[in-house]
mmCIF file of C-alpha atoms in Angstrom:
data_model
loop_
_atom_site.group_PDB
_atom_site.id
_atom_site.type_symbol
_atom_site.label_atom_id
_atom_site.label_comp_id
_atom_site.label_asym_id
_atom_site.label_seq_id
_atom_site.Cartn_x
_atom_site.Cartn_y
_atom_site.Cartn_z
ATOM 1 C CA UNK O 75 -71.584 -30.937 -61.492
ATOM 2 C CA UNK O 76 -73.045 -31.723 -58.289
ATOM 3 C CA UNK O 77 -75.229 -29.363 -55.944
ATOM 4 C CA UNK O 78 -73.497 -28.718 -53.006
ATOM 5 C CA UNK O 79 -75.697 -28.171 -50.141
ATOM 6 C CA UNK O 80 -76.550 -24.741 -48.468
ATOM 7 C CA UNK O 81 -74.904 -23.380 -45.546
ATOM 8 C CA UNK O 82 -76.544 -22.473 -42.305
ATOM 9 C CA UNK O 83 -76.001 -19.054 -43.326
ATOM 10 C CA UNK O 84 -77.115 -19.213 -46.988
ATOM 11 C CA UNK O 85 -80.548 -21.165 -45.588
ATOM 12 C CA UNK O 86 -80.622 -18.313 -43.282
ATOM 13 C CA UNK O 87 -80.898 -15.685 -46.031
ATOM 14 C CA UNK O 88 -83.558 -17.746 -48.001
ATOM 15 C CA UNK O 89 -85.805 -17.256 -45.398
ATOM 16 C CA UNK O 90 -85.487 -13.704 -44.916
ATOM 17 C CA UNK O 91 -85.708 -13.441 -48.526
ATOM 18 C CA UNK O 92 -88.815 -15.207 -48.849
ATOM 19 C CA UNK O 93 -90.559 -13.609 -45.718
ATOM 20 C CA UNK O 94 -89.307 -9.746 -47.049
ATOM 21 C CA UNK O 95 -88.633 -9.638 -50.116
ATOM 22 C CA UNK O 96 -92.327 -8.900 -51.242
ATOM 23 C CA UNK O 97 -91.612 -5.553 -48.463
ATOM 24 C CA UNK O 98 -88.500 -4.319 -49.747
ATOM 25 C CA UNK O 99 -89.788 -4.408 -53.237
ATOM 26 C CA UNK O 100 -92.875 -2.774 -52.442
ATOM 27 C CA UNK O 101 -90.837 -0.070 -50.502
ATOM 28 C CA UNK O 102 -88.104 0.728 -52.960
ATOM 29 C CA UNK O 103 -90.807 0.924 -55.501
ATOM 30 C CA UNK O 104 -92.863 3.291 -53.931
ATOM 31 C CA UNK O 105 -89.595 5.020 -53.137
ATOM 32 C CA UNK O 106 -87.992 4.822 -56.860
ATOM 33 C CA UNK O 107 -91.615 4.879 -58.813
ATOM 34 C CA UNK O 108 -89.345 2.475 -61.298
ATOM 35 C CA UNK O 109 -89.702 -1.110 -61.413
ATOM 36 C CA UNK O 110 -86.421 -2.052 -62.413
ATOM 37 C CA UNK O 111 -84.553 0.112 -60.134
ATOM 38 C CA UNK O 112 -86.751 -1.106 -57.165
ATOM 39 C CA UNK O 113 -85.997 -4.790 -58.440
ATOM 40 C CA UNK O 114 -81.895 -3.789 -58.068
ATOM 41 C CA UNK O 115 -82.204 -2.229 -54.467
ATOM 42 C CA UNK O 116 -83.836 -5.079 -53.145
ATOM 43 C CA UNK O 117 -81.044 -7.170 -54.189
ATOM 44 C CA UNK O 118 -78.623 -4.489 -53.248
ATOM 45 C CA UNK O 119 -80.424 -4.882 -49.523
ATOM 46 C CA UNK O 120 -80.246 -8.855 -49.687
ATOM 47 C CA UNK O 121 -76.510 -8.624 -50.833
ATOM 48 C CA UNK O 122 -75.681 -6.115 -47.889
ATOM 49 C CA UNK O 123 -77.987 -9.054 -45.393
ATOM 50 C CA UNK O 124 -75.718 -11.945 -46.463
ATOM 51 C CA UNK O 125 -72.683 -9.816 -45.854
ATOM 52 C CA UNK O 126 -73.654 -8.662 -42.693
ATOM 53 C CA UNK O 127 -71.231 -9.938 -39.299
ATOM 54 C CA UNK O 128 -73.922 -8.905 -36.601
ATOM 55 C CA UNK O 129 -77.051 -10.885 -36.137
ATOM 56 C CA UNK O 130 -80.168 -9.435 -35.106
ATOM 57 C CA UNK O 131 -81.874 -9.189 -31.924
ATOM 58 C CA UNK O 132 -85.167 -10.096 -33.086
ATOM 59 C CA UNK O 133 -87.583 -10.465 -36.362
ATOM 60 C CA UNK O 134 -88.754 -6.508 -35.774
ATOM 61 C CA UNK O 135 -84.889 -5.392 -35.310
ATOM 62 C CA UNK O 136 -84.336 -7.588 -39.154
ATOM 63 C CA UNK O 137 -87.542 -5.628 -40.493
ATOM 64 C CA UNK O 138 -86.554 -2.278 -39.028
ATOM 65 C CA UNK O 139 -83.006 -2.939 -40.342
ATOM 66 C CA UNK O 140 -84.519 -4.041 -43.620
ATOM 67 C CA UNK O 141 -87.021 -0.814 -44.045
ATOM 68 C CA UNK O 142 -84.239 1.862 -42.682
ATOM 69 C CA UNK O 143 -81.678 -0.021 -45.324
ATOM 70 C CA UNK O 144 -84.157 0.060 -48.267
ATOM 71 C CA UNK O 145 -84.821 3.698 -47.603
ATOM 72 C CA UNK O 146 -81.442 4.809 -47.574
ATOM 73 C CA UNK O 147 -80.350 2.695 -50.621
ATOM 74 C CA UNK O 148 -83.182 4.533 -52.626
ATOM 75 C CA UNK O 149 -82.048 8.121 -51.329
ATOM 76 C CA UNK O 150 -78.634 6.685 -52.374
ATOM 77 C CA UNK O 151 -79.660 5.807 -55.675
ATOM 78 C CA UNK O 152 -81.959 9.477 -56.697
ATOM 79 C CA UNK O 153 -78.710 11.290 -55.756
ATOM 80 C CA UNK O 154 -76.357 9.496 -57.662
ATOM 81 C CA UNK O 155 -75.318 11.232 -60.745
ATOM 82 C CA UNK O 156 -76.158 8.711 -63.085
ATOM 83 C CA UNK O 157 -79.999 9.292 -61.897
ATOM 84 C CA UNK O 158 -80.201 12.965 -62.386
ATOM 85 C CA UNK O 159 -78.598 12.952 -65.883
ATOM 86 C CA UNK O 160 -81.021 9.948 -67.164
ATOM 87 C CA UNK O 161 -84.860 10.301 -66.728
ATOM 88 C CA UNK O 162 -86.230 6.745 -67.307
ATOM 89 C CA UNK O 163 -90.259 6.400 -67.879
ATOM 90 C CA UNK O 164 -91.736 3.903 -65.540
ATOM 91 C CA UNK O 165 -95.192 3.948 -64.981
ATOM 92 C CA UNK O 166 -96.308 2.778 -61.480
ATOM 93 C CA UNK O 167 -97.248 -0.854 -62.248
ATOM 94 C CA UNK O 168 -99.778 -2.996 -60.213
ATOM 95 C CA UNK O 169 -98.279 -5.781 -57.827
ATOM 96 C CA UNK O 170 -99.350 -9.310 -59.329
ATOM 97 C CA UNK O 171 -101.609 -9.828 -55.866
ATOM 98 C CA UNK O 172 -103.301 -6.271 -56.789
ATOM 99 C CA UNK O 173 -106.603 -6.817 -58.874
ATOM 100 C CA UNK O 174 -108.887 -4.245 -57.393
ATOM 101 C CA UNK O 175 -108.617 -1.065 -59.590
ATOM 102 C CA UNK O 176 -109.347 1.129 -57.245
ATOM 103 C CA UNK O 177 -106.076 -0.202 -54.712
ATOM 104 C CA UNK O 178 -103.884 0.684 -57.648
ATOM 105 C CA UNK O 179 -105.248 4.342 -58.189
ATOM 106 C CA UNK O 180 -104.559 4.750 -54.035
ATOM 107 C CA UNK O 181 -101.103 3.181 -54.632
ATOM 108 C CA UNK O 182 -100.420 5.573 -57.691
ATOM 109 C CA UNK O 183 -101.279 8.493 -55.369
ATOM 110 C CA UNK O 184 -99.697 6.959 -52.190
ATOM 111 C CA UNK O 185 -96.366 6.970 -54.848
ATOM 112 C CA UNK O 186 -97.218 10.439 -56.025
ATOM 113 C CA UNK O 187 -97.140 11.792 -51.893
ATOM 114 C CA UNK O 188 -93.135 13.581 -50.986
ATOM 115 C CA UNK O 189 -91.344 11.354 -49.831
ATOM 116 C CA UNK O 190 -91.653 12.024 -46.158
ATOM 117 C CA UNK O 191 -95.128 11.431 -46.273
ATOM 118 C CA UNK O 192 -95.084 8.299 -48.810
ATOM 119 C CA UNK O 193 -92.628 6.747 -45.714
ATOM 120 C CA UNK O 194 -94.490 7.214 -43.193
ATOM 121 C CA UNK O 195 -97.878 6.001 -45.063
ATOM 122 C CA UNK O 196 -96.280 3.048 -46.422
ATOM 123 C CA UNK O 197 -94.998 1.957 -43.069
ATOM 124 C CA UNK O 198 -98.113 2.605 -41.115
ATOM 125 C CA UNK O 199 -100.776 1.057 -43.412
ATOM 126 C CA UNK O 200 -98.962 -1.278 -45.776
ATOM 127 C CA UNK O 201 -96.883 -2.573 -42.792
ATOM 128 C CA UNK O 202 -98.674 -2.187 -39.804
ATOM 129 C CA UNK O 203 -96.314 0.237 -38.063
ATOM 130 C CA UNK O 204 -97.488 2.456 -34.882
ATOM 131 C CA UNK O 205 -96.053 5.943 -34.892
ATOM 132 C CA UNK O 206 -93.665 5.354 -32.101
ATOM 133 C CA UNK O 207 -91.829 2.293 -34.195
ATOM 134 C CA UNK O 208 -91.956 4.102 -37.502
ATOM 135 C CA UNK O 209 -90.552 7.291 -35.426
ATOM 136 C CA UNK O 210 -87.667 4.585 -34.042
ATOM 137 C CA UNK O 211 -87.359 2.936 -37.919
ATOM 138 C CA UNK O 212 -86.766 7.060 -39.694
ATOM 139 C CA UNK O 213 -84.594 8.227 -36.902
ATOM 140 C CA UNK O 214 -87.103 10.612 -36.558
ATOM 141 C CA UNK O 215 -89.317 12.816 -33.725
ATOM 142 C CA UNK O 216 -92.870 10.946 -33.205
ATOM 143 C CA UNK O 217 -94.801 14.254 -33.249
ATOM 144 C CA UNK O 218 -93.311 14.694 -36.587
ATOM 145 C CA UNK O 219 -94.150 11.122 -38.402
ATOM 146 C CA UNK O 220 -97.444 11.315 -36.835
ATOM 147 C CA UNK O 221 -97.462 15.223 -38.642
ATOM 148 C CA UNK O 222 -96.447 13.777 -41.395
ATOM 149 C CA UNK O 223 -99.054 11.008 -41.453
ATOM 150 C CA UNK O 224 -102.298 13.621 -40.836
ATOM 151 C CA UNK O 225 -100.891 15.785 -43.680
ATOM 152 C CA UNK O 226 -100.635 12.894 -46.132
ATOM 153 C CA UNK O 227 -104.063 11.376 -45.751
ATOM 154 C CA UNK O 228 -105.306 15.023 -45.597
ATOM 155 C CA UNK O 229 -103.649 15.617 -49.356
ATOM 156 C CA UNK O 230 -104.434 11.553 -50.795
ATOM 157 C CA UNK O 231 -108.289 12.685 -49.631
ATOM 158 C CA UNK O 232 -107.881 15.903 -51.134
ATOM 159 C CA UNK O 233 -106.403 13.620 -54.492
ATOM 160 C CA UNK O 234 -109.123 10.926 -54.417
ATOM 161 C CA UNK O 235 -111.913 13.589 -54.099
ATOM 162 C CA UNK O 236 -110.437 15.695 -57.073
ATOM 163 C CA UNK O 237 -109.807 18.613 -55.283
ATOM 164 C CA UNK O 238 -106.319 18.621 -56.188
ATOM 165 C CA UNK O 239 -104.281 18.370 -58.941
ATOM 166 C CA UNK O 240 -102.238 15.017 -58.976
ATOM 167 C CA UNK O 241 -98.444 15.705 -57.147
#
């Protein structure tokens, strides 16, 4: 059987796919701490791209799209019912580009952070975000994400120091 050739659209996708997909995963698994659920919400997020009718205004309104979607995939998924009746055991694993040791302990306590906090770290030092965007990205106030952000690297110094107990 022949291969037909891609679409505009379907060429379209692959390149979102191949610029984001590293993000998305990274995101839902920080989100999920479970590999294999991360792996199903990114496609979930891809699926919900190639379906979409509206077209972006920029490469920042795909990646904010792409962050706020991921986000509320994985809230979608921890409140399903499914979730709360099956606990699955996934330790945090390293990403394949990770080999420093000491950048997987920070992402194991980055994972460990509530979730308000791991957002809003995640988004300003693993993508780059200022407060105001991540404030636009959450749908939240900017004196709160930059709140948030002060109280998590107060408590992942705290963690790296030992002066807390992990979680």
């Amino acid at each position: 059987m022949p291969l037909t050739p891609l679409t505009r659209d379907q060429l379209s996708v692959a390149r979102i796919v191949d610029e984001y997909a590293d993000m998305v995963l990274r995101l839902a698994r920080l989100q999920l701490k479970n590999h294999h659920d991360a792996e199903d919400v990114t496609q979930d997020v891809f699926c919900r791209l190639y379906e979409r009718e509206r077209s972006f205004d920029s490469d920042e309104h795909l990646k904010a799209w792409l962050i706020r979607v991921t986000v509320n995939r994985c809230r979608d998924l921890q409140r399903s019912v499914w979730k709360k009746r099956v606990a699955l055991d996934d330790t945090p694993r390293a990403d394949s580009a990770s080999v420093d040791n000491s950048a997987n302990e920070v992402y194991a306590l980055v994972a460990a952070l509530p979730e308000a906090y791991r957002d809003v770290i995640f988004l300003h030092y693993y993508e780059g975000y200022q407060t105001d965007e991540i404030a636009r990205i959450l749908q939240k106030n900017a004196n709160t994400v930059r709140t948030h952000l002060a109280r998590a690297r107060k408590i992942l110094e705290q963690q790296w120091k030992g002066e807390l107990p992990d979680g």
